[in-house]
Short mmCIF file of C-alpha atoms in Angstrom, two decimals:
data_model
loop_
_atom_site.label_atom_id
_atom_site.label_comp_id
_atom_site.label_asym_id
_atom_site.label_seq_id
_atom_site.Cartn_x
_atom_site.Cartn_y
_atom_site.Cartn_z
CA MET A 232 8.17 -28.48 -11.34
CA ILE A 233 6.48 -25.07 -11.15
CA THR A 234 9.01 -22.25 -10.89
CA THR A 235 6.86 -19.29 -11.94
CA LYS A 236 4.17 -17.93 -9.67
CA GLN A 237 0.63 -18.38 -10.85
CA ILE A 238 -1.81 -15.71 -9.62
CA LEU A 239 -5.51 -16.01 -10.38
CA HIS A 240 -7.49 -12.77 -10.34
CA ALA A 241 -11.22 -13.39 -9.91
CA ARG A 242 -13.96 -10.80 -10.36
CA PHE A 243 -17.36 -11.91 -9.09
CA HIS A 244 -20.39 -10.48 -10.86
CA PHE A 245 -23.18 -10.17 -8.30
CA PRO A 246 -25.67 -7.43 -7.35
CA ALA A 247 -24.15 -4.69 -5.19
CA ALA A 248 -27.15 -4.94 -2.89
CA ASP A 249 -26.19 -8.53 -2.01
CA ALA A 250 -22.94 -7.59 -0.23
CA GLY A 251 -23.18 -10.56 2.16
CA LEU A 252 -22.61 -12.91 -0.77
CA TYR A 253 -19.03 -11.66 -1.13
CA GLY A 254 -17.85 -13.50 1.98
CA GLN A 255 -19.38 -16.77 0.76
CA LEU A 256 -17.60 -16.41 -2.59
CA LEU A 257 -14.30 -15.83 -0.78
CA ASP A 258 -14.92 -19.05 1.18
CA LEU A 259 -15.27 -20.91 -2.12
CA ALA A 260 -11.97 -19.47 -3.29
CA GLY A 261 -10.41 -20.49 0.02
CA ASN A 262 -11.42 -24.10 -0.67
CA ILE A 263 -9.16 -24.02 -3.74
CA THR A 264 -6.14 -22.36 -2.11
CA PRO A 265 -5.61 -20.89 1.38
CA ARG A 266 -3.74 -17.95 -0.14
CA VAL A 267 -6.64 -15.65 -1.02
CA GLN A 268 -6.49 -11.86 -0.75
CA PRO A 269 -9.87 -10.09 -0.80
CA ILE A 270 -10.12 -7.02 -3.04
CA PRO A 271 -13.45 -5.49 -1.98
CA PRO A 272 -16.12 -5.10 -3.09
CA ASP A 273 -16.19 -7.87 -5.72
CA ALA A 274 -12.75 -9.33 -6.50
CA ALA A 275 -9.95 -11.45 -5.07
CA ASP A 276 -6.42 -12.58 -5.87
CA LEU A 277 -5.56 -16.27 -5.41
CA ASP A 278 -2.00 -17.59 -5.35
CA ILE A 279 -2.53 -20.98 -6.99
CA THR A 280 1.17 -21.81 -7.46
CA GLY A 281 1.11 -24.60 -4.89
CA ALA A 282 -2.53 -25.49 -5.50
CA LEU A 283 -1.74 -26.63 -9.03
CA ARG A 284 0.31 -29.51 -7.66
CA TYR A 285 -2.28 -30.31 -4.98
CA TRP A 286 -5.14 -30.47 -7.49
CA GLN A 287 -2.89 -32.04 -10.16
CA CYS A 288 -4.26 -29.84 -12.91
CA GLY A 289 -3.44 -26.73 -14.93
CA ALA A 290 -4.28 -23.09 -14.31
CA GLU A 291 -7.15 -23.18 -16.81
CA ASP A 292 -8.68 -26.11 -14.92
CA LEU A 293 -8.55 -24.32 -11.55
CA ALA A 294 -10.08 -21.19 -13.08
CA ALA A 295 -12.84 -23.38 -14.56
CA LEU A 296 -13.37 -25.05 -11.17
CA LEU A 297 -13.83 -21.69 -9.43
CA ARG A 298 -16.19 -20.43 -12.12
CA MET A 299 -18.21 -23.65 -12.00
CA ARG A 300 -18.56 -23.52 -8.20
CA THR A 301 -19.56 -19.85 -8.02
CA ILE A 302 -22.25 -20.23 -10.67
CA GLY A 303 -23.40 -23.67 -9.49
CA LEU A 304 -23.70 -22.81 -5.78
CA HIS A 305 -24.58 -19.12 -5.92
CA GLY A 306 -25.61 -18.34 -9.49
CA VAL A 307 -22.69 -15.89 -9.77
CA ARG A 308 -20.65 -15.61 -12.94
CA THR A 309 -16.93 -15.03 -12.43
CA THR A 310 -14.30 -13.58 -14.72
CA CYS A 311 -10.91 -15.24 -14.11
CA ALA A 312 -7.42 -14.47 -15.35
CA VAL A 313 -4.14 -16.19 -14.48
CA ALA A 314 -0.72 -14.56 -14.86
CA PRO A 315 2.75 -14.61 -13.25
CA ASN A 316 1.95 -11.79 -10.78
CA ARG A 317 -0.91 -9.76 -9.32
CA MET A 318 -0.58 -6.77 -11.65
CA LEU A 319 -0.57 -8.89 -14.81
CA ALA A 320 -3.46 -11.01 -13.56
CA ALA A 321 -5.61 -7.93 -12.88
CA MET A 322 -4.70 -6.41 -16.25
CA THR A 323 -5.52 -9.67 -18.04
CA ALA A 324 -8.86 -9.89 -16.24
CA ALA A 325 -9.71 -6.34 -17.32
CA SER A 326 -9.42 -7.41 -20.97
CA THR A 327 -11.17 -10.78 -20.53
CA PRO A 328 -14.81 -11.12 -21.66
CA PHE A 329 -17.49 -11.13 -18.98
CA GLY A 330 -17.65 -14.48 -17.18
CA ALA A 331 -14.79 -15.99 -19.21
CA ALA A 332 -11.24 -17.06 -18.30
CA ALA A 333 -7.79 -16.29 -19.72
CA VAL A 334 -4.22 -17.32 -19.00
CA LEU A 335 -1.17 -15.14 -19.68
CA THR A 336 2.07 -17.13 -19.69
CA GLU A 337 5.48 -15.77 -18.79
CA GLU A 338 6.62 -16.08 -22.41
CA GLU A 339 3.72 -13.95 -23.63
CA VAL A 340 4.13 -11.08 -21.15
CA THR A 341 6.38 -8.74 -23.15
CA ASP A 342 4.45 -8.91 -26.43
CA TRP A 343 1.15 -8.63 -24.56
CA LEU A 344 2.21 -5.61 -22.51
CA ARG A 345 4.01 -3.37 -25.00
CA PRO A 346 1.10 -2.09 -27.11
CA ARG A 347 -1.13 -1.33 -24.13
CA PRO A 348 -1.63 2.25 -22.83
CA VAL A 349 0.45 3.30 -19.81
CA ALA A 350 -2.78 4.06 -17.93
CA ALA A 351 -3.39 0.29 -17.76
CA LEU A 352 -0.43 -0.20 -15.40
CA HIS A 353 -1.04 -0.60 -11.66
CA GLY A 354 -0.47 2.71 -9.87
CA VAL A 355 -0.68 4.89 -13.00
CA GLY A 356 -3.57 7.30 -12.56
CA PRO A 357 -4.77 10.06 -14.90
CA ALA A 358 -2.19 12.58 -13.62
CA THR A 359 0.76 10.23 -14.05
CA ALA A 360 -0.51 9.09 -17.45
CA ALA A 361 -0.77 12.73 -18.55
CA SER A 362 2.79 13.40 -17.32
CA LEU A 363 4.08 10.37 -19.21
CA ALA A 364 2.23 11.47 -22.35
CA ALA A 365 3.87 14.90 -22.10
CA TYR A 366 7.22 13.14 -22.54
CA GLY A 367 5.96 11.06 -25.46
CA LEU A 368 5.41 7.90 -23.41
CA HIS A 369 1.97 6.71 -24.48
CA THR A 370 2.29 2.92 -24.43
CA ILE A 371 3.82 0.50 -21.96
CA GLY A 372 6.40 -0.29 -24.62
CA ASP A 373 7.39 3.40 -24.76
CA LEU A 374 7.77 3.39 -20.99
CA ALA A 375 9.77 0.15 -20.98
CA ASP A 376 12.22 1.63 -23.50
CA ALA A 377 12.70 4.85 -21.51
CA PRO A 378 16.04 4.99 -19.64
CA LEU A 379 15.67 4.40 -15.90
CA PRO A 380 17.80 7.48 -14.98
CA ALA A 381 15.42 9.67 -17.01
CA LEU A 382 12.38 8.26 -15.23
CA THR A 383 13.89 8.75 -11.77
CA ARG A 384 14.90 12.30 -12.67
CA ILE A 385 11.37 13.14 -13.83
CA PHE A 386 9.27 11.28 -11.24
CA GLY A 387 11.66 10.75 -8.34
CA SER A 388 13.60 7.65 -7.35
CA ALA A 389 10.78 5.51 -5.90
CA THR A 390 8.14 6.29 -8.54
CA GLY A 391 10.58 6.15 -11.44
CA ARG A 392 11.85 2.71 -10.43
CA ALA A 393 8.31 1.44 -9.85
CA LEU A 394 7.18 2.61 -13.31
CA HIS A 395 10.24 1.03 -14.94
CA ALA A 396 9.64 -2.31 -13.17
CA ARG A 397 5.93 -2.42 -13.97
CA ALA A 398 6.55 -1.57 -17.62
CA HIS A 399 8.68 -4.71 -17.75
CA GLY A 400 5.87 -6.77 -16.19
CA GLN A 401 7.37 -6.92 -12.70
CA ASP A 402 5.24 -6.84 -9.54
CA LEU A 403 6.64 -8.16 -6.26
CA ARG A 404 3.44 -7.79 -4.23
CA PRO A 405 2.55 -11.09 -2.59
CA VAL A 406 -0.96 -12.44 -2.17
CA ASP A 407 -1.67 -11.68 1.48
CA ALA A 408 -4.53 -13.52 3.15
CA HIS A 409 -4.46 -10.72 5.75
CA PRO A 410 -4.44 -7.68 3.47
CA VAL A 411 -2.73 -4.45 4.44
CA PRO A 412 -5.12 -1.75 5.66
CA LYS A 413 -5.12 1.31 3.46
CA SER A 414 -4.25 3.68 6.29
CA LEU A 415 -3.37 3.97 9.96
CA SER A 416 -3.90 7.11 12.02
CA ALA A 417 -3.18 8.66 15.39
CA GLY A 418 -4.88 11.69 16.89
CA HIS A 419 -4.00 14.30 19.52
CA PRO A 420 -6.83 16.42 20.99
CA PHE A 421 -5.62 19.37 23.08
CA GLU A 422 -7.23 19.86 26.48
CA ALA A 423 -7.78 23.49 25.51
CA ASP A 424 -7.44 25.30 22.17
CA CYS A 425 -3.69 25.68 21.68
CA LEU A 426 -1.81 28.57 20.06
CA ASP A 427 1.72 27.57 21.14
CA ALA A 428 3.87 26.38 18.20
CA ASP A 429 6.18 24.50 20.59
CA GLN A 430 3.22 22.55 21.92
CA HIS A 431 2.14 21.88 18.34
CA HIS A 432 5.55 20.42 17.50
CA ARG A 433 5.54 18.37 20.67
CA ALA A 434 2.15 16.90 19.76
CA LEU A 435 3.33 16.08 16.24
CA LEU A 436 6.42 14.33 17.62
CA GLY A 437 4.17 12.24 19.85
CA LEU A 438 1.90 11.32 16.94
CA ALA A 439 4.83 10.32 14.72
CA HIS A 440 6.29 8.28 17.61
CA ARG A 441 2.99 6.41 18.10
CA LEU A 442 2.36 5.97 14.39
CA GLY A 443 5.86 4.63 13.72
CA ALA A 444 5.58 2.16 16.62
CA SER A 445 2.18 0.95 15.39
CA LEU A 446 3.47 0.48 11.84
CA ARG A 447 6.47 -1.51 13.05
CA ASP A 448 4.28 -3.62 15.34
CA GLU A 449 2.08 -4.50 12.35
CA ASP A 450 5.07 -4.94 10.02
CA ARG A 451 3.77 -2.22 7.70
CA ALA A 452 5.30 0.83 6.03
CA ALA A 453 3.69 4.11 4.98
CA THR A 454 3.96 5.46 1.44
CA GLY A 455 2.41 8.82 2.28
CA LEU A 456 1.48 10.98 5.26
CA THR A 457 -1.53 13.25 5.81
CA LEU A 458 -1.88 15.88 8.54
CA THR A 459 -5.34 17.19 9.44
CA VAL A 460 -5.68 20.17 11.77
CA ARG A 461 -8.98 21.03 13.44
CA TYR A 462 -9.42 24.58 14.72
CA ALA A 463 -11.49 26.19 17.47
CA ASP A 464 -14.20 27.18 14.97
CA ARG A 465 -14.43 23.49 13.88
CA SER A 466 -12.95 24.18 10.46
CA THR A 467 -10.09 21.97 9.26
CA SER A 468 -6.97 22.10 7.09
CA THR A 469 -5.33 19.08 5.48
CA ARG A 470 -1.95 18.60 3.87
CA THR A 471 -0.62 15.40 2.27
CA ARG A 472 2.82 14.38 1.09
CA THR A 473 4.13 11.27 -0.65
CA LEU A 474 7.22 9.99 1.15
CA THR A 475 10.51 9.70 -0.70
CA GLU A 476 10.45 6.00 0.14
CA PRO A 477 8.05 3.83 2.17
CA THR A 478 8.99 3.85 5.85
CA ASN A 479 7.85 2.95 9.35
CA HIS A 480 10.67 4.75 11.16
CA THR A 481 9.87 7.58 13.56
CA ARG A 482 12.58 9.98 12.40
CA PRO A 483 11.44 10.43 8.76
CA LEU A 484 7.78 10.37 9.84
CA THR A 485 8.46 13.18 12.29
CA GLY A 486 10.37 15.21 9.70
CA THR A 487 7.52 14.90 7.21
CA ALA A 488 4.93 15.79 9.86
CA TYR A 489 6.88 18.97 10.67
CA GLU A 490 7.07 19.81 6.95
CA LEU A 491 3.31 19.41 6.57
CA TYR A 492 2.77 21.62 9.62
CA GLY A 493 5.08 24.23 8.11
CA LEU A 494 3.10 24.22 4.84
CA LEU A 495 0.00 25.36 6.75
CA GLY A 496 1.71 28.60 7.80
CA LEU A 497 -0.20 28.74 11.06
CA GLN A 498 0.10 32.06 12.87
CA ARG A 499 -1.76 32.45 16.15
CA ALA A 500 -4.12 29.66 15.08
CA ARG A 501 -6.24 28.17 17.85
CA VAL A 502 -5.68 24.45 17.23
CA ARG A 503 -8.13 22.00 18.77
CA SER A 504 -6.61 18.74 17.53
CA PHE A 505 -4.14 17.07 15.17
CA ASP A 506 -4.67 13.87 13.22
CA LEU A 507 -1.69 12.22 11.53
CA ARG A 508 -2.50 9.45 9.06
CA ALA A 509 -0.13 7.02 7.34
CA GLU A 510 -1.42 6.42 3.81
CA ALA A 511 -1.13 3.69 1.16
CA LEU A 512 0.39 1.14 3.52
CA CYS A 513 2.48 -1.71 2.19
CA PRO A 514 4.19 -4.69 3.83
CA ALA A 515 7.41 -3.58 5.50
CA SER A 516 9.24 -6.23 3.46
CA GLU A 517 8.45 -4.22 0.30
CA ALA A 518 10.02 -1.03 1.69
CA ARG A 519 13.52 -0.19 0.50
CA ARG A 520 15.79 2.06 2.55
CA GLN A 521 18.21 4.38 0.77
CA LEU A 522 21.68 3.83 2.23
CA THR A 523 23.46 6.92 3.55
CA PHE A 524 26.82 7.76 5.08
CA ASP A 525 25.17 9.64 7.96
CA ALA A 526 26.07 7.85 11.20
CA ALA A 527 23.16 9.60 12.92
CA ASP A 528 20.70 7.61 10.79
CA ASP A 529 22.19 4.29 11.87
CA GLN A 530 22.28 5.42 15.51
CA ALA A 531 18.62 6.48 15.37
CA LEU A 532 17.60 3.11 13.92
CA ALA A 533 19.58 1.24 16.59
CA VAL A 534 17.94 3.28 19.36
CA GLU A 535 14.54 2.74 17.78
CA ALA A 536 15.04 -1.04 17.65
CA ALA A 537 16.09 -1.08 21.31
CA ALA A 538 13.07 1.04 22.23
CA ASP A 539 10.76 -1.38 20.39
CA ARG A 540 12.15 -4.28 22.40
CA ALA A 541 11.58 -2.34 25.62
CA ARG A 542 8.02 -1.46 24.59
CA ALA A 543 7.27 -5.09 23.81
CA ARG A 544 8.43 -6.10 27.28
CA TYR A 545 7.36 -3.22 29.52
CA GLY A 546 4.51 -1.51 27.69
CA PRO A 547 3.94 1.25 25.10
CA ASP A 548 5.27 4.10 27.26
CA ALA A 549 8.43 2.32 28.45
CA VAL A 550 10.69 4.38 26.16
CA ARG A 551 9.73 7.74 24.69
CA PRO A 552 11.51 10.83 23.31
CA ALA A 553 12.71 13.09 26.13
CA THR A 554 10.56 15.92 24.77
CA LEU A 555 7.48 13.84 25.55
CA ALA A 556 8.47 13.04 29.14
CA GLY A 557 5.52 13.52 31.46
CA THR A 558 2.87 13.38 28.73
CA VAL A 559 0.08 10.84 28.72
CA THR A 560 -0.65 8.72 25.66
CA ARG A 561 -4.16 9.52 24.43
#
């Protein structure tokens, strides 16, 4: 009986000019397992955990089947790697020879991970890698040995915990046949160039209200928030902030939007429009909410849930913040 997930990461090697071929290759993958997540422009993750029993073969055999079909039907070579989760599968594929296949078993994960550079981990970019190096954390093994409290103190709670988990080979992201969009936005154009800070705040509240409702409707959560302001002279200003924790709730989205607005230091600015964009979306099931003893937080969430039920039954403007009474959704 299979108890460990088996994720196959496939990278298709085809000319960039032949972009239409990508969909046909995904269809081939879908004939092996229905759980295929596209990773444009040339890769995909396949959850083959259940497919192994259906096909009555091993992971190497399914990888060979995919490679044989892509080259036999389309002349496309495919690099395949199988591992217990998406992060490990992608990392294994990155170190697999062109057009070949590799399998990383659960027992091999620790020894395989430890000597590799921290930059190889999912979500670790050049800036984070440089910060880790400044603290003497050059390899994944160094990072795995670092105390969790130290990591959360240096990088914040969410990032510190994520780095600690990934260094130990953990990745809870599921293979989603309907992948999460990278961003979701809402805009507010003013009827006339607006200088009134109160009107600015009212518009931002409306955007956060709409954005939060859309995220909850799609069962997504935002990891970051970006505010773009367009002025009367058509110039723009943009500010971005990573959220303390992924969320789809209106209250923290509104608070962050106000903070971004405050960072701009607008004084008598003639604002033509606002655009508020939720960044780096993830499934809401992956979001973790920090528990507090503030009763106002629980009350706000209860009101929000009731408002969502009313919106679902009576329409998007059935329940809105009192400050927005009389405004029209754009």
